[in-house]
Amino acid sequence: PATSSEGSETSSLSLSPPFALSIAISSTDIIACSTASGHIWVGYGGSRGLPASQGKRKSRKWDGLKTEFGLWIQAGNGPIVGVAFLPQNERMLVSLSLGGELTCFEIPDVWSPRAEATKQWNVPAKRIVKATTIVAENNCVLICGVSSKARGIMELLTLPA
């Protein structure tokens, strides 16, 4: 599997510290945080438990950063500079590596101690050599970065089916 639980050791060696580089929050309050060490933490502590049809909602503290309700994904060997939930299916989480590689993971709807994410596809950028940001909309992903000629560049990619 592409994941490890929070308490498990991973076999990869990282030369980067695990600093947070980007975050994304789904419409159901699941948070994804990418790190410089190539990991993504997916937190379920803030996900909504009450259906919208129950009328008046009680306000409560958002607990999305509770580490006991999360899972770790080994997404790459270097920094993951961006993450985004796909709007048409928020169980799909797309990550962007510093080198411009897009990877899509299917994440569980709800957290469980045995929750795992599965890698769905992987697509390299065509002209970007150093990626900086990602935006997902409909069936497309826009990535921005720098080309081999040190010029700013954007690539619009249609997502694989």
PDB file of C-alpha atoms in Angstrom:
ATOM      1  CA  PRO A   1       0.000   0.000   0.000  1.00  0.00           C
ATOM      2  CA  ALA A   2       0.972   3.627  -0.492  1.00  0.00           C
ATOM      3  CA  THR A   3       0.358   4.571   3.104  1.00  0.00           C
ATOM      4  CA  SER A   4       1.492   3.991   6.595  1.00  0.00           C
ATOM      5  CA  SER A   5      -0.399   4.714   9.758  1.00  0.00           C
ATOM      6  CA  GLU A   6       0.855   7.435  12.059  1.00  0.00           C
ATOM      7  CA  GLY A   7       2.620   5.023  14.406  1.00  0.00           C
ATOM      8  CA  SER A   8       4.299   2.932  11.704  1.00  0.00           C
ATOM      9  CA  GLU A   9       7.822   3.370  10.478  1.00  0.00           C
ATOM     10  CA  THR A  10       8.340   4.007   6.776  1.00  0.00           C
ATOM     11  CA  SER A  11      11.283   2.496   4.964  1.00  0.00           C
ATOM     12  CA  SER A  12      12.186   5.565   2.906  1.00  0.00           C
ATOM     13  CA  LEU A  13      15.009   7.896   3.872  1.00  0.00           C
ATOM     14  CA  SER A  14      14.239  11.596   3.671  1.00  0.00           C
ATOM     15  CA  LEU A  15      16.815  14.338   3.488  1.00  0.00           C
ATOM     16  CA  SER A  16      14.184  17.046   4.074  1.00  0.00           C
ATOM     17  CA  PRO A  17      12.638  17.956   7.412  1.00  0.00           C
ATOM     18  CA  PRO A  18       8.869  17.332   7.695  1.00  0.00           C
ATOM     19  CA  PHE A  19       7.849  20.992   7.419  1.00  0.00           C
ATOM     20  CA  ALA A  20       4.296  21.647   6.209  1.00  0.00           C
ATOM     21  CA  LEU A  21       4.250  23.112   2.703  1.00  0.00           C
ATOM     22  CA  SER A  22       0.564  23.219   1.763  1.00  0.00           C
ATOM     23  CA  ILE A  23      -2.902  22.335   2.967  1.00  0.00           C
ATOM     24  CA  ALA A  24      -6.268  21.590   1.416  1.00  0.00           C
ATOM     25  CA  ILE A  25      -9.602  21.202   3.187  1.00  0.00           C
ATOM     26  CA  SER A  26     -12.485  19.264   1.626  1.00  0.00           C
ATOM     27  CA  SER A  27     -16.118  20.364   1.791  1.00  0.00           C
ATOM     28  CA  THR A  28     -16.593  17.684   4.486  1.00  0.00           C
ATOM     29  CA  ASP A  29     -13.753  19.203   6.572  1.00  0.00           C
ATOM     30  CA  ILE A  30     -11.126  16.552   5.884  1.00  0.00           C
ATOM     31  CA  ILE A  31      -7.707  18.218   5.879  1.00  0.00           C
ATOM     32  CA  ALA A  32      -4.675  17.230   3.824  1.00  0.00           C
ATOM     33  CA  CYS A  33      -1.258  18.669   4.633  1.00  0.00           C
ATOM     34  CA  SER A  34       1.813  18.080   2.463  1.00  0.00           C
ATOM     35  CA  THR A  35       5.347  18.113   3.842  1.00  0.00           C
ATOM     36  CA  ALA A  36       8.865  18.754   2.655  1.00  0.00           C
ATOM     37  CA  SER A  37       9.736  15.149   3.514  1.00  0.00           C
ATOM     38  CA  GLY A  38       7.412  13.710   0.823  1.00  0.00           C
ATOM     39  CA  HIS A  39       4.500  12.812   3.094  1.00  0.00           C
ATOM     40  CA  ILE A  40       0.867  13.869   3.198  1.00  0.00           C
ATOM     41  CA  TRP A  41      -1.084  13.812   6.444  1.00  0.00           C
ATOM     42  CA  VAL A  42      -4.841  13.365   6.006  1.00  0.00           C
ATOM     43  CA  GLY A  43      -6.799  14.402   9.098  1.00  0.00           C
ATOM     44  CA  TYR A  44     -10.353  13.321   9.810  1.00  0.00           C
ATOM     45  CA  GLY A  45     -10.791  14.984  13.219  1.00  0.00           C
ATOM     46  CA  GLY A  46     -12.866  17.831  11.789  1.00  0.00           C
ATOM     47  CA  SER A  47     -15.001  15.830   9.349  1.00  0.00           C
ATOM     48  CA  ARG A  48     -18.708  16.394   9.732  1.00  0.00           C
ATOM     49  CA  GLY A  49     -20.583  13.716  11.605  1.00  0.00           C
ATOM     50  CA  LEU A  50     -24.108  15.161  11.434  1.00  0.00           C
ATOM     51  CA  PRO A  51     -26.140  14.962   8.236  1.00  0.00           C
ATOM     52  CA  ALA A  52     -27.232  18.329   6.864  1.00  0.00           C
ATOM     53  CA  SER A  53     -30.887  17.260   7.079  1.00  0.00           C
ATOM     54  CA  GLN A  54     -30.925  17.398  10.899  1.00  0.00           C
ATOM     55  CA  GLY A  55     -32.034  20.991  10.911  1.00  0.00           C
ATOM     56  CA  LYS A  56     -30.247  23.400  13.225  1.00  0.00           C
ATOM     57  CA  ARG A  57     -26.558  22.645  13.636  1.00  0.00           C
ATOM     58  CA  LYS A  58     -24.825  23.172  16.924  1.00  0.00           C
ATOM     59  CA  SER A  59     -21.593  25.085  16.731  1.00  0.00           C
ATOM     60  CA  ARG A  60     -18.547  23.187  17.930  1.00  0.00           C
ATOM     61  CA  LYS A  61     -14.804  23.480  17.924  1.00  0.00           C
ATOM     62  CA  TRP A  62     -13.181  22.218  14.730  1.00  0.00           C
ATOM     63  CA  ASP A  63     -10.916  19.311  15.646  1.00  0.00           C
ATOM     64  CA  GLY A  64      -9.385  18.722  12.241  1.00  0.00           C
ATOM     65  CA  LEU A  65      -5.820  18.663  13.521  1.00  0.00           C
ATOM     66  CA  LYS A  66      -6.253  15.867  16.065  1.00  0.00           C
ATOM     67  CA  THR A  67      -3.464  13.496  15.135  1.00  0.00           C
ATOM     68  CA  GLU A  68      -5.217  10.391  16.445  1.00  0.00           C
ATOM     69  CA  PHE A  69      -7.767  10.717  13.603  1.00  0.00           C
ATOM     70  CA  GLY A  70      -5.393  10.803  10.659  1.00  0.00           C
ATOM     71  CA  LEU A  71      -3.317   8.770   8.268  1.00  0.00           C
ATOM     72  CA  TRP A  72       0.048   9.303   6.596  1.00  0.00           C
ATOM     73  CA  ILE A  73       0.680   8.827   2.885  1.00  0.00           C
ATOM     74  CA  GLN A  74       4.183   8.426   1.449  1.00  0.00           C
ATOM     75  CA  ALA A  75       3.583  10.514  -1.671  1.00  0.00           C
ATOM     76  CA  GLY A  76       7.099  11.045  -2.982  1.00  0.00           C
ATOM     77  CA  ASN A  77      10.822  11.076  -2.324  1.00  0.00           C
ATOM     78  CA  GLY A  78      11.068  14.845  -2.158  1.00  0.00           C
ATOM     79  CA  PRO A  79       8.955  17.823  -1.142  1.00  0.00           C
ATOM     80  CA  ILE A  80       5.225  17.750  -1.924  1.00  0.00           C
ATOM     81  CA  VAL A  81       4.544  21.401  -2.732  1.00  0.00           C
ATOM     82  CA  GLY A  82       0.779  21.176  -3.164  1.00  0.00           C
ATOM     83  CA  VAL A  83      -2.314  19.099  -2.518  1.00  0.00           C
ATOM     84  CA  ALA A  84      -5.883  19.471  -3.759  1.00  0.00           C
ATOM     85  CA  PHE A  85      -9.122  17.554  -3.439  1.00  0.00           C
ATOM     86  CA  LEU A  86     -10.808  16.930  -6.786  1.00  0.00           C
ATOM     87  CA  PRO A  87     -14.137  18.823  -6.802  1.00  0.00           C
ATOM     88  CA  GLN A  88     -16.073  16.093  -8.624  1.00  0.00           C
ATOM     89  CA  ASN A  89     -14.922  13.400  -6.156  1.00  0.00           C
ATOM     90  CA  GLU A  90     -13.360  14.562  -2.885  1.00  0.00           C
ATOM     91  CA  ARG A  91     -12.201  11.025  -2.099  1.00  0.00           C
ATOM     92  CA  MET A  92      -9.517  11.757  -4.709  1.00  0.00           C
ATOM     93  CA  LEU A  93      -6.552  13.744  -3.419  1.00  0.00           C
ATOM     94  CA  VAL A  94      -3.983  15.025  -5.924  1.00  0.00           C
ATOM     95  CA  SER A  95      -0.436  15.840  -4.852  1.00  0.00           C
ATOM     96  CA  LEU A  96       2.229  17.829  -6.700  1.00  0.00           C
ATOM     97  CA  SER A  97       5.911  17.169  -6.112  1.00  0.00           C
ATOM     98  CA  LEU A  98       8.622  19.807  -6.395  1.00  0.00           C
ATOM     99  CA  GLY A  99       9.743  18.113  -9.623  1.00  0.00           C
ATOM    100  CA  GLY A 100       6.269  18.540 -11.160  1.00  0.00           C
ATOM    101  CA  GLU A 101       4.888  15.029 -10.751  1.00  0.00           C
ATOM    102  CA  LEU A 102       1.140  14.743 -10.122  1.00  0.00           C
ATOM    103  CA  THR A 103      -0.069  11.745  -8.124  1.00  0.00           C
ATOM    104  CA  CYS A 104      -3.665  10.924  -7.270  1.00  0.00           C
ATOM    105  CA  PHE A 105      -4.647   8.960  -4.171  1.00  0.00           C
ATOM    106  CA  GLU A 106      -8.079   7.646  -3.261  1.00  0.00           C
ATOM    107  CA  ILE A 107      -8.628   8.294   0.431  1.00  0.00           C
ATOM    108  CA  PRO A 108     -11.286   6.744   2.690  1.00  0.00           C
ATOM    109  CA  ASP A 109     -14.511   8.679   3.375  1.00  0.00           C
ATOM    110  CA  VAL A 110     -14.134   8.184   7.109  1.00  0.00           C
ATOM    111  CA  TRP A 111     -11.204   7.460   9.364  1.00  0.00           C
ATOM    112  CA  SER A 112     -10.591   4.067  10.907  1.00  0.00           C
ATOM    113  CA  PRO A 113      -7.446   2.632  12.540  1.00  0.00           C
ATOM    114  CA  ARG A 114      -6.879   0.522   9.401  1.00  0.00           C
ATOM    115  CA  ALA A 115      -7.579   3.338   6.943  1.00  0.00           C
ATOM    116  CA  GLU A 116      -5.324   3.392   3.890  1.00  0.00           C
ATOM    117  CA  ALA A 117      -5.071   5.471   0.763  1.00  0.00           C
ATOM    118  CA  THR A 118      -4.522   3.845  -2.614  1.00  0.00           C
ATOM    119  CA  LYS A 119      -2.489   5.327  -5.437  1.00  0.00           C
ATOM    120  CA  GLN A 120      -4.665   5.753  -8.546  1.00  0.00           C
ATOM    121  CA  TRP A 121      -2.396   7.362 -11.140  1.00  0.00           C
ATOM    122  CA  ASN A 122       0.800   9.310 -11.648  1.00  0.00           C
ATOM    123  CA  VAL A 123       1.496  11.937 -14.373  1.00  0.00           C
ATOM    124  CA  PRO A 124       4.724  13.919 -14.858  1.00  0.00           C
ATOM    125  CA  ALA A 125       4.612  17.584 -15.868  1.00  0.00           C
ATOM    126  CA  LYS A 126       5.559  18.228 -19.481  1.00  0.00           C
ATOM    127  CA  ARG A 127       7.687  21.393 -19.200  1.00  0.00           C
ATOM    128  CA  ILE A 128       7.825  22.299 -15.504  1.00  0.00           C
ATOM    129  CA  VAL A 129      11.110  21.453 -13.780  1.00  0.00           C
ATOM    130  CA  LYS A 130      10.282  23.092 -10.439  1.00  0.00           C
ATOM    131  CA  ALA A 131       6.622  23.178  -9.419  1.00  0.00           C
ATOM    132  CA  THR A 132       5.146  25.720  -7.021  1.00  0.00           C
ATOM    133  CA  THR A 133       1.358  25.357  -6.834  1.00  0.00           C
ATOM    134  CA  ILE A 134      -1.690  23.343  -7.879  1.00  0.00           C
ATOM    135  CA  VAL A 135      -5.369  24.143  -8.472  1.00  0.00           C
ATOM    136  CA  ALA A 136      -7.999  21.497  -9.267  1.00  0.00           C
ATOM    137  CA  GLU A 137     -11.292  22.357 -10.972  1.00  0.00           C
ATOM    138  CA  ASN A 138     -13.817  20.127 -12.737  1.00  0.00           C
ATOM    139  CA  ASN A 139     -11.785  17.551 -14.700  1.00  0.00           C
ATOM    140  CA  CYS A 140      -8.619  19.658 -14.970  1.00  0.00           C
ATOM    141  CA  VAL A 141      -5.602  20.471 -12.830  1.00  0.00           C
ATOM    142  CA  LEU A 142      -3.554  23.639 -13.255  1.00  0.00           C
ATOM    143  CA  ILE A 143       0.031  23.471 -12.056  1.00  0.00           C
ATOM    144  CA  CYS A 144       2.429  26.386 -11.955  1.00  0.00           C
ATOM    145  CA  GLY A 145       6.185  26.497 -11.693  1.00  0.00           C
ATOM    146  CA  VAL A 146       9.419  27.230 -13.500  1.00  0.00           C
ATOM    147  CA  SER A 147      10.618  25.875 -16.854  1.00  0.00           C
ATOM    148  CA  SER A 148      14.154  24.744 -17.708  1.00  0.00           C
ATOM    149  CA  LYS A 149      14.734  28.261 -19.116  1.00  0.00           C
ATOM    150  CA  ALA A 150      13.983  29.759 -15.653  1.00  0.00           C
ATOM    151  CA  ARG A 151      10.696  31.296 -16.811  1.00  0.00           C
ATOM    152  CA  GLY A 152       7.350  31.066 -15.047  1.00  0.00           C
ATOM    153  CA  ILE A 153       5.036  28.555 -16.658  1.00  0.00           C
ATOM    154  CA  MET A 154       1.572  27.055 -16.190  1.00  0.00           C
ATOM    155  CA  GLU A 155       0.373  23.657 -17.407  1.00  0.00           C
ATOM    156  CA  LEU A 156      -3.284  22.725 -17.674  1.00  0.00           C
ATOM    157  CA  LEU A 157      -3.766  18.975 -17.512  1.00  0.00           C
ATOM    158  CA  THR A 158      -6.940  17.051 -18.206  1.00  0.00           C
ATOM    159  CA  LEU A 159      -7.307  14.361 -15.575  1.00  0.00           C
ATOM    160  CA  PRO A 160      -7.141  10.696 -16.523  1.00  0.00           C
ATOM    161  CA  ALA A 161     -10.495   8.911 -16.413  1.00  0.00           C
TER     162      ALA A 161
END
